[in-house]
Short mmCIF file of C-alpha atoms and ligand atoms in Angstrom, two decimals:
data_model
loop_
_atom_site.label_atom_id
_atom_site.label_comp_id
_atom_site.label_asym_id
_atom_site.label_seq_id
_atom_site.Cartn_x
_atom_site.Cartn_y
_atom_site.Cartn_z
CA UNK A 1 93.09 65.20 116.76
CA UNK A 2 96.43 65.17 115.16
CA UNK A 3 96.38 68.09 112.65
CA UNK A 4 96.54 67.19 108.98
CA UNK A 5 99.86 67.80 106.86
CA UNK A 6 100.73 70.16 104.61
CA UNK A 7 100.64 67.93 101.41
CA UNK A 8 103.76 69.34 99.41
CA UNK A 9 104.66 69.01 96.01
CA UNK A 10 107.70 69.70 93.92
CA UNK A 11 108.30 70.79 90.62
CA UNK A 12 111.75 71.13 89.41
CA UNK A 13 113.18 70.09 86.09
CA UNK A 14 116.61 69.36 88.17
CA UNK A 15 116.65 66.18 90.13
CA UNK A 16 119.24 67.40 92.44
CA UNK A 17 116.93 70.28 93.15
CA UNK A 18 114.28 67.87 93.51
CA UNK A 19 116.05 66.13 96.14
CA UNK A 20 117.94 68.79 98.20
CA UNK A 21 114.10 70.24 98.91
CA UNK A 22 113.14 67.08 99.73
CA UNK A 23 115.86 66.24 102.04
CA UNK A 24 115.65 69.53 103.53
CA UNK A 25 111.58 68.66 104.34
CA UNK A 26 112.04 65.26 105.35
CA UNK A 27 112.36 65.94 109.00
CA UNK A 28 109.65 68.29 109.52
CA UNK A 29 106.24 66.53 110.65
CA UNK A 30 103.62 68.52 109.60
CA UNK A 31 104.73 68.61 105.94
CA UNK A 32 104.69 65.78 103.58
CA UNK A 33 105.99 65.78 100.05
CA UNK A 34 103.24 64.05 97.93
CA UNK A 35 105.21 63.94 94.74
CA UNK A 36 107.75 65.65 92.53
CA UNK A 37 107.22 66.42 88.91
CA UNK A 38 109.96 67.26 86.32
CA UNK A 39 108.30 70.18 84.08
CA UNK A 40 105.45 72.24 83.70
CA UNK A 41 102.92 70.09 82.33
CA UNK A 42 103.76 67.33 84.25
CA UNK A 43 102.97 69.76 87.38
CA UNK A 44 99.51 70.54 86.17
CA UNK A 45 99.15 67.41 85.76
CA UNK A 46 100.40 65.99 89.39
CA UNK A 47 98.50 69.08 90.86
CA UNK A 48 95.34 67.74 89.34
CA UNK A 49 95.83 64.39 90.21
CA UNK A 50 97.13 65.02 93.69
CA UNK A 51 95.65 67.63 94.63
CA UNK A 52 97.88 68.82 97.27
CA UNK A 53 98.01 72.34 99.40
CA UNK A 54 101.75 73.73 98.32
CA UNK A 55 103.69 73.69 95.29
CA UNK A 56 107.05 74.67 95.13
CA UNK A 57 108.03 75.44 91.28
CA UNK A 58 110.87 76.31 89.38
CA UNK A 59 110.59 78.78 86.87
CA UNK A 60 112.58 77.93 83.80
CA UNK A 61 111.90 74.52 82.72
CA UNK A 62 110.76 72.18 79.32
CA UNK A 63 107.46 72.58 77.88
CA UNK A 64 105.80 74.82 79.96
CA UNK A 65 107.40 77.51 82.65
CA UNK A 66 106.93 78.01 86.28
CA UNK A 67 105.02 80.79 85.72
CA UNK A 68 102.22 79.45 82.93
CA UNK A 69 101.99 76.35 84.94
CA UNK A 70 101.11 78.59 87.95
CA UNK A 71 98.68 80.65 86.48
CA UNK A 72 96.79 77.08 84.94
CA UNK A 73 97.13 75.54 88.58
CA UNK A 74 95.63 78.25 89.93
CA UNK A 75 92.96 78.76 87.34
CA UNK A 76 91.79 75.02 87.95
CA UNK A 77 92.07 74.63 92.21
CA UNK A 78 92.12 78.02 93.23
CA UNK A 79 92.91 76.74 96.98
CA UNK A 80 96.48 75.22 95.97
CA UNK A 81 99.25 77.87 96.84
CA UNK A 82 101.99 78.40 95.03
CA UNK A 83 105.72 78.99 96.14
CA UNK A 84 108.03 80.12 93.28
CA UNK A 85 111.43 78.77 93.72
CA UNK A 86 113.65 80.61 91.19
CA UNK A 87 117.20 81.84 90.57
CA UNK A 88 116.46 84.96 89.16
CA UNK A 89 115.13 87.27 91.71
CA UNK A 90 114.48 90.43 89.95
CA UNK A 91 111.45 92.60 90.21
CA UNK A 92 110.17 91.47 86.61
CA UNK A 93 110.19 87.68 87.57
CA UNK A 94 108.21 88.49 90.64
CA UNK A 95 106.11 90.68 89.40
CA UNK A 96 104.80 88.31 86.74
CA UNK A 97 104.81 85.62 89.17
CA UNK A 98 102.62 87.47 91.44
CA UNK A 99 100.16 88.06 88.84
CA UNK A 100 99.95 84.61 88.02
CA UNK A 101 98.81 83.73 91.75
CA UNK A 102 102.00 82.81 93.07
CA UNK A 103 101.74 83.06 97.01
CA UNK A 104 105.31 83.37 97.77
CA UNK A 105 108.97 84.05 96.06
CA UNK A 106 112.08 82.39 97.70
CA UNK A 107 115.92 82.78 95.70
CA UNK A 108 117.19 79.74 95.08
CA UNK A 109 118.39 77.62 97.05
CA UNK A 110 116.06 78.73 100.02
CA UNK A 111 117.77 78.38 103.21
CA UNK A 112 115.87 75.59 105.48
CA UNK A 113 113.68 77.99 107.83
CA UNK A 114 112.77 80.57 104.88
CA UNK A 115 111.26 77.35 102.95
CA UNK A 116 109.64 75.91 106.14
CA UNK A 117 107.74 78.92 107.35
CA UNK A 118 106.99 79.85 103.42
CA UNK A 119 105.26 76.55 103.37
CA UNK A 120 103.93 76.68 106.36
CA UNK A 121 101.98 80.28 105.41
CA UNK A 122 101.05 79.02 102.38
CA UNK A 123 99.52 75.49 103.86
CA UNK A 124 97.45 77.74 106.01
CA UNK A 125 96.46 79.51 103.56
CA UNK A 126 95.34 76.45 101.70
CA UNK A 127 93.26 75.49 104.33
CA UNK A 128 91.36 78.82 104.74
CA UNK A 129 90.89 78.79 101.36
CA UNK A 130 89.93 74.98 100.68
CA UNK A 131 87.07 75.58 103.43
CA UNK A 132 85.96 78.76 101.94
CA UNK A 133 85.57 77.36 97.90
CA UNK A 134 83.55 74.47 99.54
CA UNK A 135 80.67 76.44 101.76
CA UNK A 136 80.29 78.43 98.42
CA UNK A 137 79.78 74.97 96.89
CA UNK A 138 77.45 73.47 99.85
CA UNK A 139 75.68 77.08 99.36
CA UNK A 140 75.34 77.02 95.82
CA UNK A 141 73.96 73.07 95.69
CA UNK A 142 72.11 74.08 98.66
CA UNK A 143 69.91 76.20 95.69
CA UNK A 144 68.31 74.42 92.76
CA UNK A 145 71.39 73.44 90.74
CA UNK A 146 74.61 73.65 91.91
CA UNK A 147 75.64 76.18 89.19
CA UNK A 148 76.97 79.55 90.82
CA UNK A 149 78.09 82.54 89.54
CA UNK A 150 81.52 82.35 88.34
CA UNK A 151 82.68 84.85 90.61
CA UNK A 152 81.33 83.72 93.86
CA UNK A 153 83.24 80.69 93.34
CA UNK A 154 86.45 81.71 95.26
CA UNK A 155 88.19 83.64 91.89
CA UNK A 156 88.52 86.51 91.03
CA UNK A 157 85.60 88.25 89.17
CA UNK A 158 86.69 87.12 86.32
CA UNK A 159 84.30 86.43 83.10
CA UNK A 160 84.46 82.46 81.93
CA UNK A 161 86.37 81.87 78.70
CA UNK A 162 84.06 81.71 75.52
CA UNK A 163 85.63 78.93 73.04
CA UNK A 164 84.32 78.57 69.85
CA UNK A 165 84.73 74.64 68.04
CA UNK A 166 84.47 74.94 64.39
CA UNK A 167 85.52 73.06 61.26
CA UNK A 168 84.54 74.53 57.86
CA UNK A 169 83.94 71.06 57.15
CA UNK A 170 80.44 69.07 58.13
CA UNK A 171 81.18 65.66 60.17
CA UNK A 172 84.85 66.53 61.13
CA UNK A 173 84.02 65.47 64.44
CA UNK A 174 83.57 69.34 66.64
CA UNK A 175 80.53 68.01 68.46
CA UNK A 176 82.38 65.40 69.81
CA UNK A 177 85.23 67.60 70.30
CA UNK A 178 83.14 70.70 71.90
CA UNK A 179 81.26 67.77 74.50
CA UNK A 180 84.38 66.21 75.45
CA UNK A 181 86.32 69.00 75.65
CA UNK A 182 83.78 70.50 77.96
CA UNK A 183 84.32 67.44 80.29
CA UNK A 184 87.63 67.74 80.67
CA UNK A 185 87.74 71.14 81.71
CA UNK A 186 85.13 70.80 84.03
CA UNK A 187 85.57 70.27 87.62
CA UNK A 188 83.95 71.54 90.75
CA UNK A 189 85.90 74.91 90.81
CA UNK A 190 85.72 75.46 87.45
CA UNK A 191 82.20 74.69 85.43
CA UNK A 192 81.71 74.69 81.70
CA UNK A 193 78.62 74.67 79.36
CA UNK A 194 78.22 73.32 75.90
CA UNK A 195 75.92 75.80 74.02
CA UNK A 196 74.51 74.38 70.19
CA UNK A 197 74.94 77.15 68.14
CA UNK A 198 74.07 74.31 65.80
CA UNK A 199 70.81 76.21 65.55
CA UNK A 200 69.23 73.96 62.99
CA UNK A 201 71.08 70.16 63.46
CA UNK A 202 72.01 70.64 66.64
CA UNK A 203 72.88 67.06 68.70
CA UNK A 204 74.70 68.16 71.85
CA UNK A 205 71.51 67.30 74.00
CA UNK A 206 72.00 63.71 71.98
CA UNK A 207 75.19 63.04 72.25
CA UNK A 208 75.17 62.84 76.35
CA UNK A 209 71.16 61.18 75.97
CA UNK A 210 69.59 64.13 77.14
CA UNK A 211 66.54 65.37 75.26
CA UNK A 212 65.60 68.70 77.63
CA UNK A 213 62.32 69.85 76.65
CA UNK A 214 64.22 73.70 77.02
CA UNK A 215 65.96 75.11 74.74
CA UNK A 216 68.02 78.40 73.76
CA UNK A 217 64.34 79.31 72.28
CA UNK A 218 63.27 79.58 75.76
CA UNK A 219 65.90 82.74 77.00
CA UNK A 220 66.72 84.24 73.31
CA UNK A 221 63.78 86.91 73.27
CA UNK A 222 64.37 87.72 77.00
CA UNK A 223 68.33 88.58 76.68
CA UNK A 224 67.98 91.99 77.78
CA UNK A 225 66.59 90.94 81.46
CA UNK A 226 67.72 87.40 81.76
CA UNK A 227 67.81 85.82 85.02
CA UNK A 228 70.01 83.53 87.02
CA UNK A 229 67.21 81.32 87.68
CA UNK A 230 65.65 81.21 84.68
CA UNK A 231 68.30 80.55 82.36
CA UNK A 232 69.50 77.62 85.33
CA UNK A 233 65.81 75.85 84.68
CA UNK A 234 66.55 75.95 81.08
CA UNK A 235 69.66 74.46 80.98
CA UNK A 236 70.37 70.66 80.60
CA UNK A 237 72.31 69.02 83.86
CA UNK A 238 74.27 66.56 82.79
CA UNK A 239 74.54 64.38 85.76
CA UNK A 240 77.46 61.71 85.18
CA UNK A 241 79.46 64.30 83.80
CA UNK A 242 78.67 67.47 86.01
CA UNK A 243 78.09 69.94 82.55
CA UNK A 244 75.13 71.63 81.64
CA UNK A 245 73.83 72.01 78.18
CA UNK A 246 72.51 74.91 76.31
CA UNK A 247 70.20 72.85 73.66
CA UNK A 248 69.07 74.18 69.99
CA UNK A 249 65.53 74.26 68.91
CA UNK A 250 63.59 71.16 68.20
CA UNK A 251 63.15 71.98 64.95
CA UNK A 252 65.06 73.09 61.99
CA UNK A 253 62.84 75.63 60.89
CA UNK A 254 63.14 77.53 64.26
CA UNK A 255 66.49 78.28 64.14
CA UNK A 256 65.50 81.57 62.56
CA UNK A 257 64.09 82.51 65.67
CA UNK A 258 67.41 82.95 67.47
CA UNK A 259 69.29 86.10 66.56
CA UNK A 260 73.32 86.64 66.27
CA UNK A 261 72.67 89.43 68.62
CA UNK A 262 70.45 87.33 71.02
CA UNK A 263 72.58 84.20 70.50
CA UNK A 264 76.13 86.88 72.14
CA UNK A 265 73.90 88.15 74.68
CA UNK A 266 73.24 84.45 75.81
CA UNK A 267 77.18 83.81 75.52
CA UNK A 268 77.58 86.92 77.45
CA UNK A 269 75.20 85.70 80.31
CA UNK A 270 76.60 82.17 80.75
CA UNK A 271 79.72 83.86 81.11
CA UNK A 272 78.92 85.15 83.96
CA UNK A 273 78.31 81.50 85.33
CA UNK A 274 80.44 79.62 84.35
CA UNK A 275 84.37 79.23 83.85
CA UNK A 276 84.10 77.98 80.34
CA UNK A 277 81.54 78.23 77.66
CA UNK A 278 81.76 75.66 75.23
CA UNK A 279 80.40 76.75 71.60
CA UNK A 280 79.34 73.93 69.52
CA UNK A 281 78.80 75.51 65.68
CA UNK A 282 77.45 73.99 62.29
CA UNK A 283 80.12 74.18 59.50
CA UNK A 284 78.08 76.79 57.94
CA UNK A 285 79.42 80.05 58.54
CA UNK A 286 76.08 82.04 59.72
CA UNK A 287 76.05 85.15 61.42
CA UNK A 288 75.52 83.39 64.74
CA UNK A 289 78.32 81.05 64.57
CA UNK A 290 80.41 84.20 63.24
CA UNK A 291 79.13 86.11 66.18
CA UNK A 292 80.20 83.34 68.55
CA UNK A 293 83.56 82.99 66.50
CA UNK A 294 83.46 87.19 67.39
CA UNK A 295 83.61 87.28 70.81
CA UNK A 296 85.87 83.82 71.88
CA UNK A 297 88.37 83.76 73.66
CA UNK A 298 90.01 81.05 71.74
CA UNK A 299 88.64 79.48 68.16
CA UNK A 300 88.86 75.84 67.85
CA UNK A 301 89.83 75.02 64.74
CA UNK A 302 89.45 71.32 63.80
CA UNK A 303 90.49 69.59 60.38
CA UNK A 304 91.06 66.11 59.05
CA UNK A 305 93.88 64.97 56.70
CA UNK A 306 91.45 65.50 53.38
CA UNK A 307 92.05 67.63 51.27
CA UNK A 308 88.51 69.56 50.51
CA UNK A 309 89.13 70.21 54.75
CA UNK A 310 92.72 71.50 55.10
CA UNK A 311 91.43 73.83 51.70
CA UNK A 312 88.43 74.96 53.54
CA UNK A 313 90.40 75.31 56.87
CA UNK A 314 92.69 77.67 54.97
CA UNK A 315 89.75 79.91 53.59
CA UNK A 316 88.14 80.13 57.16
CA UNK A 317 91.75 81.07 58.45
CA UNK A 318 91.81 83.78 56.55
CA UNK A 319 88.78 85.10 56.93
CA UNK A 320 90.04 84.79 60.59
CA UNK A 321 92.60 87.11 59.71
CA UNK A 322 90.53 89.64 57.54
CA UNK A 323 88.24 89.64 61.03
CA UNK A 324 91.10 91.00 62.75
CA UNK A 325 91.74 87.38 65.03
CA UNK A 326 95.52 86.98 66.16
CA UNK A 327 96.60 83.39 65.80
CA UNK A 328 97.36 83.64 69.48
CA UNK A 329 93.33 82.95 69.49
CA UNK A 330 93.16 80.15 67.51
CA UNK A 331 93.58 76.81 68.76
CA UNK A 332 94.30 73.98 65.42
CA UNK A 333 93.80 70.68 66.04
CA UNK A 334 93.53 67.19 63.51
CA UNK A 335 90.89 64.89 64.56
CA UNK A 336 90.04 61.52 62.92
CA UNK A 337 93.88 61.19 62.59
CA UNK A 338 95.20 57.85 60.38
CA UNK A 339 98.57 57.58 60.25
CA UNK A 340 98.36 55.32 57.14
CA UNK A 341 97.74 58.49 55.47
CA UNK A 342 100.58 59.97 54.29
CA UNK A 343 99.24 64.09 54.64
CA UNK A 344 101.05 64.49 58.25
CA UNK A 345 100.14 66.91 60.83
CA UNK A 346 103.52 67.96 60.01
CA UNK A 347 102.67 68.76 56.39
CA UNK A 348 99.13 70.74 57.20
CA UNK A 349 100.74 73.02 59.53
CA UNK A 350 103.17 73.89 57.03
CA UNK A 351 100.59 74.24 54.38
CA UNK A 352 98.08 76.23 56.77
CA UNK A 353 101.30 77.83 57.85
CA UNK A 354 99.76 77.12 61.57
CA UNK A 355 101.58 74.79 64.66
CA UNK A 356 99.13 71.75 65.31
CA UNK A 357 97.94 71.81 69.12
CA UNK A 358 96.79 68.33 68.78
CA UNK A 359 95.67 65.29 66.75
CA UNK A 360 92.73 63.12 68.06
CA UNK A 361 93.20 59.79 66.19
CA UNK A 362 90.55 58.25 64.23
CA UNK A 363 89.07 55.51 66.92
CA UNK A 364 85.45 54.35 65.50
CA UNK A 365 85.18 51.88 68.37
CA UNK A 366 85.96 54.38 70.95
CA UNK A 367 84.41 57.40 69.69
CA UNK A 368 81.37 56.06 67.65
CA UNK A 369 80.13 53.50 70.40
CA UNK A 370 80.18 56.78 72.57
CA UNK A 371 78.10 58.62 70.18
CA UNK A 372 75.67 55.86 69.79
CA UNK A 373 75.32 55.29 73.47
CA UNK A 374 75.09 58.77 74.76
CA UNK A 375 77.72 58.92 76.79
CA UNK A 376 80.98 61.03 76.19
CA UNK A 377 83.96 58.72 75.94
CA UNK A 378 85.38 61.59 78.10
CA UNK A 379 83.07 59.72 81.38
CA UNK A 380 84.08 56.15 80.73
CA UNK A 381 86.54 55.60 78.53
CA UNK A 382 89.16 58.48 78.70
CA UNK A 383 92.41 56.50 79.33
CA UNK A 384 92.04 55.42 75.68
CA UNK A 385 94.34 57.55 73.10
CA UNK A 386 91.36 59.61 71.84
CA UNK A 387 91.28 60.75 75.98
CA UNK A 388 94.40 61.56 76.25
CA UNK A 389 94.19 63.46 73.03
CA UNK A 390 91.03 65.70 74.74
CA UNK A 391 92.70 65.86 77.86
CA UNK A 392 96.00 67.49 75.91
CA UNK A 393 93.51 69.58 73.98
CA UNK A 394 92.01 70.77 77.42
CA UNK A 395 95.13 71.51 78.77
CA UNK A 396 96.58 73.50 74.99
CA UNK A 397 93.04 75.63 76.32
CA UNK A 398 93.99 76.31 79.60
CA UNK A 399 97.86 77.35 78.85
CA UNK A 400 96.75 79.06 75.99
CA UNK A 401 93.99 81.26 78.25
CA UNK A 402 96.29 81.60 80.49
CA UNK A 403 98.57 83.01 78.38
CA UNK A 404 96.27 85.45 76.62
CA UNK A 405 95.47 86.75 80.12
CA UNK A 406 99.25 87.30 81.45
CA UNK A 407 99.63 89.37 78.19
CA UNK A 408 96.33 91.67 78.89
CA UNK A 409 97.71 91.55 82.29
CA UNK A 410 101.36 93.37 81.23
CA UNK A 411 99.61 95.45 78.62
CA UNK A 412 97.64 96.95 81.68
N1 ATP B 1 88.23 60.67 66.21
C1 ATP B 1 87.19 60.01 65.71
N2 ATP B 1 87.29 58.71 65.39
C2 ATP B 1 86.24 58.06 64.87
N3 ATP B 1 85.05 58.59 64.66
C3 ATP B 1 84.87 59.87 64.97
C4 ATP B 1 85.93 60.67 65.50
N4 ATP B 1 85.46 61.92 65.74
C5 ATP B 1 84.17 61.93 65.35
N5 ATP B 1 83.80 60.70 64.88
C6 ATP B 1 82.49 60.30 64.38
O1 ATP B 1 82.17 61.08 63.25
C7 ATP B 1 80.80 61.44 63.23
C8 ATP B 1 80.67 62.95 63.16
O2 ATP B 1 81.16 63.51 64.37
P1 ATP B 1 80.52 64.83 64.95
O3 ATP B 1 79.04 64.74 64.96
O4 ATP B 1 81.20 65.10 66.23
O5 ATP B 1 80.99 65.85 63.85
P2 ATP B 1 80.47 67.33 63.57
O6 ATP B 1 81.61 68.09 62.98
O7 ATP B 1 79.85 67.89 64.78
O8 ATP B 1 79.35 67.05 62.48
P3 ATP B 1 78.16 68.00 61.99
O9 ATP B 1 78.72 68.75 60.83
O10 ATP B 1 77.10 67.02 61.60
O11 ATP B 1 77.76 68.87 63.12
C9 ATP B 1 80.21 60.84 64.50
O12 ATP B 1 79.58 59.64 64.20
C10 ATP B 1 81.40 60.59 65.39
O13 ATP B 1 81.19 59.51 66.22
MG1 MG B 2 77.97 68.69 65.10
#
């Protein structure tokens, strides 16, 4: 059996660069360059798409460095290796390269046999490590659900990412958001959950047709000795899409039931499961969405281009600020964006004195078909402009996260 090749990709903002590593591969038969991208993102991107076993990046380049792009690469296919190609070759750069999961660190340009062997260590190490993140995954779906704990799943130990969608606003659209948000960042390596923390209204469970019988009613008054297993048989598998659900009671009236404290504890649990929680809230501010809000990683801030919104978006950024919540934790995005009218993302930010991750465009046919079908445009219809706006909010997450982490990281 002819052994497989080391599938190779490049990611250099110089095409010269580009093509001097190329040429300098092109002869050897066990490694195959799958593609070259120009930037960061576009190397997430490719590395998604591609999914190949090396990637030698640049450092310094548009958009988003070497080094974040690692760190997001790595988050999302923990297998892929990275081999940092970079002029600079002091400690710092290393260092911070290394802590972003970079496998290797080569001086540019590499000489021919320093890149070959670097790839070829780092295509083995692919392969151990491809092999290893899918027994977990035959061993996990080998048990009830397929959910595992977060760190058994090849990464570190880590805790998922708690993010919080909220718009001081009803109807903005953070349901939709939180659910197809959650689809994008979900893949095999890396689960997420939707949890309503729309105690009263909540339509998660409805907007992906699910109507689970369980509910966070089931696992709030047991928080202090929850289970694995038990909080797996209450949670909603969503089969086309691979996310589970966390639903809210059936009733309004027993949203009282669930307390802020019980509703963290939950947050705190699922954490331990899975690689993202996804927090859907109701635009009133209770103390459970403010406890969720509390403890996120990021907060999702969505707005439309109406005024009452951007007015209430600026009293619920700074209460933000009075709860002691850098901006470096808040996410901003426009949804239900017309550009027939004439308030601009351009002129929010500067009025909410905040940068605009992304807009989501108003698309009734798209989004509100989706809605009234049950199923996420995020499954079937995601190469429409409202996709591509959730799959640049998903990725705004996962540099942002990464971020936030590389700075705990040097603060150690
Ligand atoms: N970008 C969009 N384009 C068109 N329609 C949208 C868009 N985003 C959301 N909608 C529609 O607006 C309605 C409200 O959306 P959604 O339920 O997600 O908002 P919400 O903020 O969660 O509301 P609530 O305050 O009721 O929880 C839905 O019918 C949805 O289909
Ligand atoms: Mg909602």
């Amino acid at each position: 059996m002819a052994l497989a090749k080391i599938r190779t990709l490049i990611v250099d903002d110089i095409a010269e660069t580009r093509e001097n590593v190329r040429k300098l591969l092109q002869f050897e038969s066990d490694v195959e360059v799958v593609g070259s991208a120009r930037t960061g993102r576009e190397g997430i991107q490719l590395a998604q798409e591609l999914d190949p076993d090396v990637i030698l990046m640049d450092i310094n380049m548009p958009d988003i460095d070497g080094i974040s792009a690692t760190e997001v690469i790595r988050q999302n296919s923990p297998y892929i290796q990275v081999v940092i190609l970079s002029v600079q070759s002091d400690q710092n750069y290393m260092r911070r390269a290394m802590l972003a999961g970079a496998r290797d660190f080569l001086t540019k340009p590499p000489m021919g046999d320093e890149l070959i062997s670097a790839i070829r260590r780092a295509g083995e190490m692919a392969h151990i490590e491809r092999t290893k993140t899918s027994q977990v995954r035959l061993g996990s779906s080998a048990s009830s659900s397929g959910v595992s704990l977060v760190s058994a799943v090849g990464s570190p130990a880590t805790l998922g990412k708690i993010i919080t969608v909220y718009s001081p606003k009803g109807g903005t659209g953070c349901t939709t958001v939180a659910v197809n948000l959650a689809i994008a960042l979900n893949n095999e390596a890396t689960r997420a959950v939707v949890v309503d923390g729309n105690l009263q209204f909540g339509d998660v469970a409805m907007f992906v047709n699910e109507q689970g019988k369980n509910t966070i009613l089931d696992i709030a008054p047991r928080v202090d000795d929850l289970e694995l297993d038990l909080v797996e048989d209450i949670l909603i598998k969503h089969q086309t899409s691979g996310i589970s659900i966390l639903a809210s009671p059936p009733r309004p009236e027993m949203a009282e039931k669930v307390s802020a404290d019980q509703f963290v504890k939950v947050l705190q649990f699922l954490q331990k499961m899975f690689a993202y929680v996804v927090v859907d809230t109701s635009s009133i501010l209770t103390d459970v969405v403010l406890g969720s809000v509390d403890i996120s990683d990021i907060i999702l801030v969505i707005t439309t281009q109406e005024i009452p919104a951007i007015k209430n978006t600026r009293l619920f950024l700074d209460l933000l600020q009075t709860m002691g919540i850098g901006k470096d934790r808040i996410v901003f995005a426009i949804n239900r964006f017309d550009k027939r009218i004439s308030i601009t993302p351009e002129k929010i930010s500067d009025n909410l004195k905040h940068e605009v991750a992304v807009t989501l465009p108003l698309d009734e046919k798209v989004v509100i078909t989706a809605v009234n079908r049950g199923v996420p445009f995020m499954i079937d219809n995601k190469n429409q402009l409202a996709g591509k706006g959730i799959f640049s909010l998903a990725e705004v997450v996962r540099t942002r996260l990464s971020v936030l982490e590389s700075d705990t990281e040097i603060k150690r």
